PDB file of C-alpha atoms in Angstrom:
ATOM      1  CA  MET C   1     113.593 101.022  10.810  1.00  0.00           C
ATOM      2  CA  THR C   2     112.491 104.516   9.762  1.00  0.00           C
ATOM      3  CA  PHE C   3     113.277 107.806  11.555  1.00  0.00           C
ATOM      4  CA  ALA C   4     111.080 110.914  11.561  1.00  0.00           C
ATOM      5  CA  SER C   5     112.724 113.632   9.425  1.00  0.00           C
ATOM      6  CA  THR C   6     111.887 116.744  11.415  1.00  0.00           C
ATOM      7  CA  PRO C   7     114.038 119.638  10.237  1.00  0.00           C
ATOM      8  CA  ILE C   8     115.978 121.248  13.046  1.00  0.00           C
ATOM      9  CA  PRO C   9     118.899 123.712  12.934  1.00  0.00           C
ATOM     10  CA  SER C  10     121.755 121.414  13.891  1.00  0.00           C
ATOM     11  CA  ARG C  11     122.215 118.196  11.797  1.00  0.00           C
ATOM     12  CA  THR C  12     124.242 116.563  14.567  1.00  0.00           C
ATOM     13  CA  GLU C  13     121.519 117.463  17.110  1.00  0.00           C
ATOM     14  CA  TYR C  14     118.917 116.004  14.807  1.00  0.00           C
ATOM     15  CA  VAL C  15     120.835 112.812  14.481  1.00  0.00           C
ATOM     16  CA  LEU C  16     121.492 112.637  18.159  1.00  0.00           C
ATOM     17  CA  GLU C  17     117.862 113.092  19.109  1.00  0.00           C
ATOM     18  CA  SER C  18     116.696 110.576  16.458  1.00  0.00           C
ATOM     19  CA  ILE C  19     119.043 107.835  17.612  1.00  0.00           C
ATOM     20  CA  LYS C  20     118.264 108.583  21.295  1.00  0.00           C
ATOM     21  CA  HIS C  21     114.542 108.415  20.596  1.00  0.00           C
ATOM     22  CA  ALA C  22     114.900 105.096  18.859  1.00  0.00           C
ATOM     23  CA  ILE C  23     116.924 103.640  21.753  1.00  0.00           C
ATOM     24  CA  LEU C  24     114.546 104.901  24.444  1.00  0.00           C
ATOM     25  CA  THR C  25     111.424 103.687  22.690  1.00  0.00           C
ATOM     26  CA  GLY C  26     112.763 100.228  21.792  1.00  0.00           C
ATOM     27  CA  GLY C  27     113.374 100.839  18.085  1.00  0.00           C
ATOM     28  CA  LEU C  28     117.028 100.111  18.705  1.00  0.00           C
ATOM     29  CA  THR C  29     117.361  97.333  21.279  1.00  0.00           C
ATOM     30  CA  PRO C  30     120.020  96.691  23.950  1.00  0.00           C
ATOM     31  CA  GLY C  31     123.064  95.074  22.493  1.00  0.00           C
ATOM     32  CA  GLN C  32     122.246  96.069  18.940  1.00  0.00           C
ATOM     33  CA  ALA C  33     125.110  97.284  16.765  1.00  0.00           C
ATOM     34  CA  LEU C  34     125.039 100.864  15.683  1.00  0.00           C
ATOM     35  CA  VAL C  35     126.621 101.038  12.232  1.00  0.00           C
ATOM     36  CA  GLU C  36     127.539 104.495  11.119  1.00  0.00           C
ATOM     37  CA  THR C  37     126.937 103.898   7.384  1.00  0.00           C
ATOM     38  CA  GLU C  38     123.493 102.273   8.040  1.00  0.00           C
ATOM     39  CA  LEU C  39     122.397 105.054  10.431  1.00  0.00           C
ATOM     40  CA  ALA C  40     123.697 107.735   8.095  1.00  0.00           C
ATOM     41  CA  GLY C  41     121.771 106.217   5.190  1.00  0.00           C
ATOM     42  CA  GLN C  42     118.558 105.979   7.191  1.00  0.00           C
ATOM     43  CA  LEU C  43     118.862 109.542   8.434  1.00  0.00           C
ATOM     44  CA  GLY C  44     120.013 111.032   5.174  1.00  0.00           C
ATOM     45  CA  VAL C  45     123.265 112.469   6.530  1.00  0.00           C
ATOM     46  CA  SER C  46     126.975 111.859   6.300  1.00  0.00           C
ATOM     47  CA  LYS C  47     128.794 109.635   8.705  1.00  0.00           C
ATOM     48  CA  THR C  48     130.263 112.630  10.546  1.00  0.00           C
ATOM     49  CA  PRO C  49     127.243 113.743  12.502  1.00  0.00           C
ATOM     50  CA  VAL C  50     126.409 110.129  13.255  1.00  0.00           C
ATOM     51  CA  ARG C  51     129.917 109.559  14.666  1.00  0.00           C
ATOM     52  CA  GLU C  52     129.632 112.666  16.815  1.00  0.00           C
ATOM     53  CA  ALA C  53     126.124 111.688  18.089  1.00  0.00           C
ATOM     54  CA  LEU C  54     127.361 108.238  19.019  1.00  0.00           C
ATOM     55  CA  LYS C  55     130.190 109.765  21.051  1.00  0.00           C
ATOM     56  CA  THR C  56     127.706 111.929  22.917  1.00  0.00           C
ATOM     57  CA  LEU C  57     125.390 109.010  23.540  1.00  0.00           C
ATOM     58  CA  ALA C  58     128.327 107.025  24.923  1.00  0.00           C
ATOM     59  CA  GLY C  59     129.058 109.832  27.267  1.00  0.00           C
ATOM     60  CA  SER C  60     125.464 109.806  28.582  1.00  0.00           C
ATOM     61  CA  GLY C  61     125.473 106.010  29.128  1.00  0.00           C
ATOM     62  CA  LEU C  62     123.110 104.972  26.261  1.00  0.00           C
ATOM     63  CA  VAL C  63     125.808 103.612  23.960  1.00  0.00           C
ATOM     64  CA  VAL C  64     128.871 101.480  24.497  1.00  0.00           C
ATOM     65  CA  MET C  65     131.919 102.094  22.329  1.00  0.00           C
ATOM     66  CA  SER C  66     134.296  99.147  21.744  1.00  0.00           C
ATOM     67  CA  ARG C  67     137.497  98.986  19.805  1.00  0.00           C
ATOM     68  CA  TYR C  68     136.565  95.610  18.354  1.00  0.00           C
ATOM     69  CA  LYS C  69     132.763  95.690  18.207  1.00  0.00           C
ATOM     70  CA  GLY C  70     132.195  99.373  17.429  1.00  0.00           C
ATOM     71  CA  ALA C  71     129.169 101.181  18.942  1.00  0.00           C
ATOM     72  CA  THR C  72     126.237  99.144  20.389  1.00  0.00           C
ATOM     73  CA  VAL C  73     123.198 100.076  22.418  1.00  0.00           C
ATOM     74  CA  ARG C  74     124.018  99.548  26.082  1.00  0.00           C
ATOM     75  CA  MET C  75     122.836  96.308  27.581  1.00  0.00           C
ATOM     76  CA  VAL C  76     120.668  96.596  30.721  1.00  0.00           C
ATOM     77  CA  ASP C  77     121.172  94.052  33.485  1.00  0.00           C
ATOM     78  CA  ALA C  78     120.383  93.963  37.171  1.00  0.00           C
ATOM     79  CA  THR C  79     123.651  95.589  38.208  1.00  0.00           C
ATOM     80  CA  MET C  80     123.207  98.527  35.866  1.00  0.00           C
ATOM     81  CA  ALA C  81     119.452  98.943  36.790  1.00  0.00           C
ATOM     82  CA  HIS C  82     120.178  98.984  40.475  1.00  0.00           C
ATOM     83  CA  GLU C  83     123.062 101.350  40.188  1.00  0.00           C
ATOM     84  CA  VAL C  84     120.907 103.871  38.339  1.00  0.00           C
ATOM     85  CA  CYS C  85     117.989 103.488  40.769  1.00  0.00           C
ATOM     86  CA  ASP C  86     120.223 103.806  43.778  1.00  0.00           C
ATOM     87  CA  VAL C  87     121.260 107.252  42.636  1.00  0.00           C
ATOM     88  CA  ARG C  88     117.630 108.117  41.835  1.00  0.00           C
ATOM     89  CA  LEU C  89     116.575 107.022  45.275  1.00  0.00           C
ATOM     90  CA  LEU C  90     119.204 109.328  46.830  1.00  0.00           C
ATOM     91  CA  LEU C  91     118.221 112.373  44.703  1.00  0.00           C
ATOM     92  CA  GLU C  92     114.748 112.308  43.259  1.00  0.00           C
ATOM     93  CA  PRO C  93     112.586 112.032  46.405  1.00  0.00           C
ATOM     94  CA  GLU C  94     114.460 114.919  47.958  1.00  0.00           C
ATOM     95  CA  ALA C  95     114.058 116.952  44.817  1.00  0.00           C
ATOM     96  CA  LEU C  96     110.285 116.316  44.858  1.00  0.00           C
ATOM     97  CA  ARG C  97     110.123 117.225  48.575  1.00  0.00           C
ATOM     98  CA  ARG C  98     111.610 120.542  47.752  1.00  0.00           C
ATOM     99  CA  SER C  99     109.339 121.071  44.826  1.00  0.00           C
ATOM    100  CA  VAL C 100     106.240 120.536  47.022  1.00  0.00           C
ATOM    101  CA  ALA C 101     107.673 122.716  49.679  1.00  0.00           C
ATOM    102  CA  GLY C 102     108.087 125.451  47.109  1.00  0.00           C
ATOM    103  CA  GLY C 103     104.300 125.484  46.421  1.00  0.00           C
ATOM    104  CA  VAL C 104     104.531 124.626  42.660  1.00  0.00           C
ATOM    105  CA  SER C 105     101.272 123.687  40.877  1.00  0.00           C
ATOM    106  CA  PHE C 106     102.539 120.445  39.154  1.00  0.00           C
ATOM    107  CA  GLU C 107     100.380 121.199  36.031  1.00  0.00           C
ATOM    108  CA  ALA C 108     103.185 119.771  33.848  1.00  0.00           C
ATOM    109  CA  ALA C 109     103.114 116.509  35.770  1.00  0.00           C
ATOM    110  CA  GLN C 110      99.368 116.243  35.411  1.00  0.00           C
ATOM    111  CA  ASP C 111      99.598 116.844  31.713  1.00  0.00           C
ATOM    112  CA  ALA C 112     102.256 114.063  31.349  1.00  0.00           C
ATOM    113  CA  LEU C 113      99.938 111.710  33.233  1.00  0.00           C
ATOM    114  CA  ASP C 114      97.016 112.596  30.965  1.00  0.00           C
ATOM    115  CA  ARG C 115      99.152 112.071  27.866  1.00  0.00           C
ATOM    116  CA  ALA C 116     100.369 108.719  29.266  1.00  0.00           C
ATOM    117  CA  ASP C 117      96.841 107.527  29.744  1.00  0.00           C
ATOM    118  CA  GLU C 118      96.006 108.337  26.172  1.00  0.00           C
ATOM    119  CA  ALA C 119      99.272 106.945  24.740  1.00  0.00           C
ATOM    120  CA  ALA C 120      98.872 104.761  21.612  1.00  0.00           C
ATOM    121  CA  ASP C 121     101.822 102.513  22.373  1.00  0.00           C
ATOM    122  CA  ALA C 122     104.532 101.673  24.875  1.00  0.00           C
ATOM    123  CA  ALA C 123     106.939 103.991  23.159  1.00  0.00           C
ATOM    124  CA  GLU C 124     104.796 107.021  23.603  1.00  0.00           C
ATOM    125  CA  ARG C 125     103.978 105.958  27.242  1.00  0.00           C
ATOM    126  CA  SER C 126     107.710 105.681  27.975  1.00  0.00           C
ATOM    127  CA  LEU C 127     108.326 109.250  26.847  1.00  0.00           C
ATOM    128  CA  GLU C 128     105.473 110.492  29.008  1.00  0.00           C
ATOM    129  CA  ASN C 129     106.752 108.630  31.954  1.00  0.00           C
ATOM    130  CA  ARG C 130     110.077 110.521  31.613  1.00  0.00           C
ATOM    131  CA  ALA C 131     108.254 113.753  31.328  1.00  0.00           C
ATOM    132  CA  PHE C 132     106.213 113.017  34.514  1.00  0.00           C
ATOM    133  CA  HIS C 133     109.163 112.402  36.658  1.00  0.00           C
ATOM    134  CA  ARG C 134     111.104 115.373  35.372  1.00  0.00           C
ATOM    135  CA  ALA C 135     108.046 117.532  36.117  1.00  0.00           C
ATOM    136  CA  LEU C 136     108.273 116.442  39.704  1.00  0.00           C
ATOM    137  CA  TYR C 137     111.943 117.287  40.282  1.00  0.00           C
ATOM    138  CA  LEU C 138     112.607 120.182  37.891  1.00  0.00           C
ATOM    139  CA  PRO C 139     110.996 122.943  40.039  1.00  0.00           C
ATOM    140  CA  CYS C 140     113.023 121.821  43.161  1.00  0.00           C
ATOM    141  CA  GLY C 141     114.761 125.119  43.360  1.00  0.00           C
ATOM    142  CA  ASN C 142     118.296 123.770  43.026  1.00  0.00           C
ATOM    143  CA  PRO C 143     119.569 123.891  39.394  1.00  0.00           C
ATOM    144  CA  LEU C 144     122.482 121.604  40.159  1.00  0.00           C
ATOM    145  CA  LEU C 145     120.201 118.857  41.631  1.00  0.00           C
ATOM    146  CA  SER C 146     117.930 119.214  38.564  1.00  0.00           C
ATOM    147  CA  ARG C 147     120.906 118.789  36.185  1.00  0.00           C
ATOM    148  CA  MET C 148     122.224 115.798  37.983  1.00  0.00           C
ATOM    149  CA  LEU C 149     118.860 114.104  37.621  1.00  0.00           C
ATOM    150  CA  ASP C 150     118.592 115.229  33.934  1.00  0.00           C
ATOM    151  CA  GLU C 151     122.034 113.566  33.319  1.00  0.00           C
ATOM    152  CA  LEU C 152     120.612 110.329  34.806  1.00  0.00           C
ATOM    153  CA  ARG C 153     117.305 110.558  32.998  1.00  0.00           C
ATOM    154  CA  ASP C 154     118.300 108.809  29.732  1.00  0.00           C
ATOM    155  CA  GLN C 155     119.776 105.816  31.583  1.00  0.00           C
ATOM    156  CA  ALA C 156     116.667 105.541  33.764  1.00  0.00           C
ATOM    157  CA  ALA C 157     114.484 105.605  30.723  1.00  0.00           C
ATOM    158  CA  LEU C 158     116.681 102.845  29.146  1.00  0.00           C
ATOM    159  CA  VAL C 159     116.155 100.726  32.228  1.00  0.00           C
ATOM    160  CA  SER C 160     112.374 101.265  32.013  1.00  0.00           C
ATOM    161  CA  THR C 161     112.280 100.470  28.287  1.00  0.00           C
ATOM    162  CA  ALA C 162     114.182  97.176  28.884  1.00  0.00           C
ATOM    163  CA  ALA C 163     112.006  96.246  31.906  1.00  0.00           C
ATOM    164  CA  TRP C 164     108.763  96.938  30.122  1.00  0.00           C
ATOM    165  CA  ALA C 165     109.810  94.752  27.214  1.00  0.00           C
ATOM    166  CA  THR C 166     109.512  91.709  29.435  1.00  0.00           C
ATOM    167  CA  HIS C 167     107.418  93.050  32.437  1.00  0.00           C
ATOM    168  CA  PRO C 168     104.774  95.395  31.145  1.00  0.00           C
ATOM    169  CA  SER C 169     103.789  96.966  34.411  1.00  0.00           C
ATOM    170  CA  TRP C 170     102.895 100.503  33.387  1.00  0.00           C
ATOM    171  CA  GLU C 171      99.255 100.231  34.629  1.00  0.00           C
ATOM    172  CA  ARG C 172     100.496  99.592  38.147  1.00  0.00           C
ATOM    173  CA  GLU C 173     103.035 102.315  37.821  1.00  0.00           C
ATOM    174  CA  ALA C 174     100.502 104.809  36.448  1.00  0.00           C
ATOM    175  CA  GLY C 175      98.410 104.253  39.582  1.00  0.00           C
ATOM    176  CA  GLU C 176     101.472 104.930  41.699  1.00  0.00           C
ATOM    177  CA  HIS C 177     102.051 108.090  39.710  1.00  0.00           C
ATOM    178  CA  ARG C 178      98.548 109.357  40.419  1.00  0.00           C
ATOM    179  CA  GLU C 179      99.126 108.687  44.170  1.00  0.00           C
ATOM    180  CA  ILE C 180     102.398 110.624  44.188  1.00  0.00           C
ATOM    181  CA  LEU C 181     100.928 113.499  42.312  1.00  0.00           C
ATOM    182  CA  GLN C 182      97.858 113.629  44.611  1.00  0.00           C
ATOM    183  CA  LEU C 183     100.155 113.894  47.717  1.00  0.00           C
ATOM    184  CA  ALA C 184     102.321 116.524  45.945  1.00  0.00           C
ATOM    185  CA  VAL C 185      99.364 118.695  44.964  1.00  0.00           C
ATOM    186  CA  ALA C 186      98.003 118.424  48.485  1.00  0.00           C
ATOM    187  CA  GLY C 187     101.248 119.917  49.735  1.00  0.00           C
ATOM    188  CA  LYS C 188     102.349 116.718  51.668  1.00  0.00           C
ATOM    189  CA  ALA C 189     106.011 117.024  50.886  1.00  0.00           C
ATOM    190  CA  ASP C 190     107.303 114.126  53.055  1.00  0.00           C
ATOM    191  CA  ALA C 191     104.538 111.796  52.125  1.00  0.00           C
ATOM    192  CA  ALA C 192     105.018 112.516  48.411  1.00  0.00           C
ATOM    193  CA  ALA C 193     108.694 111.920  48.749  1.00  0.00           C
ATOM    194  CA  LYS C 194     108.160 108.657  50.595  1.00  0.00           C
ATOM    195  CA  ALA C 195     105.690 107.415  47.955  1.00  0.00           C
ATOM    196  CA  LEU C 196     108.157 108.335  45.167  1.00  0.00           C
ATOM    197  CA  HIS C 197     110.932 106.450  46.914  1.00  0.00           C
ATOM    198  CA  SER C 198     108.691 103.345  47.194  1.00  0.00           C
ATOM    199  CA  HIS C 199     107.673 103.653  43.621  1.00  0.00           C
ATOM    200  CA  ILE C 200     111.268 103.642  42.263  1.00  0.00           C
ATOM    201  CA  ALA C 201     112.449 100.972  44.714  1.00  0.00           C
ATOM    202  CA  SER C 202     109.576  98.570  44.026  1.00  0.00           C
ATOM    203  CA  PHE C 203     109.882  98.958  40.258  1.00  0.00           C
ATOM    204  CA  VAL C 204     113.541  97.955  40.112  1.00  0.00           C
ATOM    205  CA  SER C 205     113.135  95.127  42.615  1.00  0.00           C
ATOM    206  CA  ARG C 206     110.268  93.634  40.556  1.00  0.00           C
ATOM    207  CA  ALA C 207     111.911  94.076  37.144  1.00  0.00           C
ATOM    208  CA  PHE C 208     115.492  93.309  38.153  1.00  0.00           C
ATOM    209  CA  PRO C 209     115.540  91.088  41.238  1.00  0.00           C
ATOM    210  CA  GLU C 210     119.069  90.729  42.643  1.00  0.00           C
ATOM    211  CA  SER C 211     120.514  87.295  42.735  1.00  0.00           C
ATOM    212  CA  THR C 212     120.678  85.727  46.179  1.00  0.00           C
ATOM    213  CA  SER C 213     122.496  82.538  45.019  1.00  0.00           C
ATOM    214  CA  ASP C 214     125.676  83.616  46.814  1.00  0.00           C
ATOM    215  CA  THR C 215     123.983  84.579  50.039  1.00  0.00           C
ATOM    216  CA  PRO C 216     124.689  82.047  52.931  1.00  0.00           C
TER     217      PRO C 216
END
């Protein structure tokens, strides 16, 4: 696998963003071992910034650190997917409702939708999906709420990447995105929030159906 060598001021930040991008676009797959020496060679750096980047990614939930196995890309299962989406369902629709009530234009969300429609591959489409959702909640007027959703955003993207690998449903979700944005632009705060809630809930239930084998 090759990484884009874009020069940025911080070597550790460059390594962090490169590994994160590879994870969230499927270049590094769930369960894959992240060997410091291999990553350092691919990125043209020493092991130190790689080690620091992996620690940061473990803190954000994208990487699992094990005493025996070392670092691996986090596996995505139904439990993890539903936990992430449960938190999103609690926070994201309310953030959108507040954004709409604040009278924002949602130009950034429309731009993300347009770029997603023109995406050359699933990796690019996944990145624009993240950008769309962030453009909905970022102008909510509560910086703490925005930061909480930002902290969850990488795990949410990992869930989407894993789901799309086996259930490529982005065309359906793109249609739902357009409906949500149309309601938001029209100033229908409650309806937009309800549509977003349905969008998130239906995605996780389709991609990660919970087992009912133990249900009497």
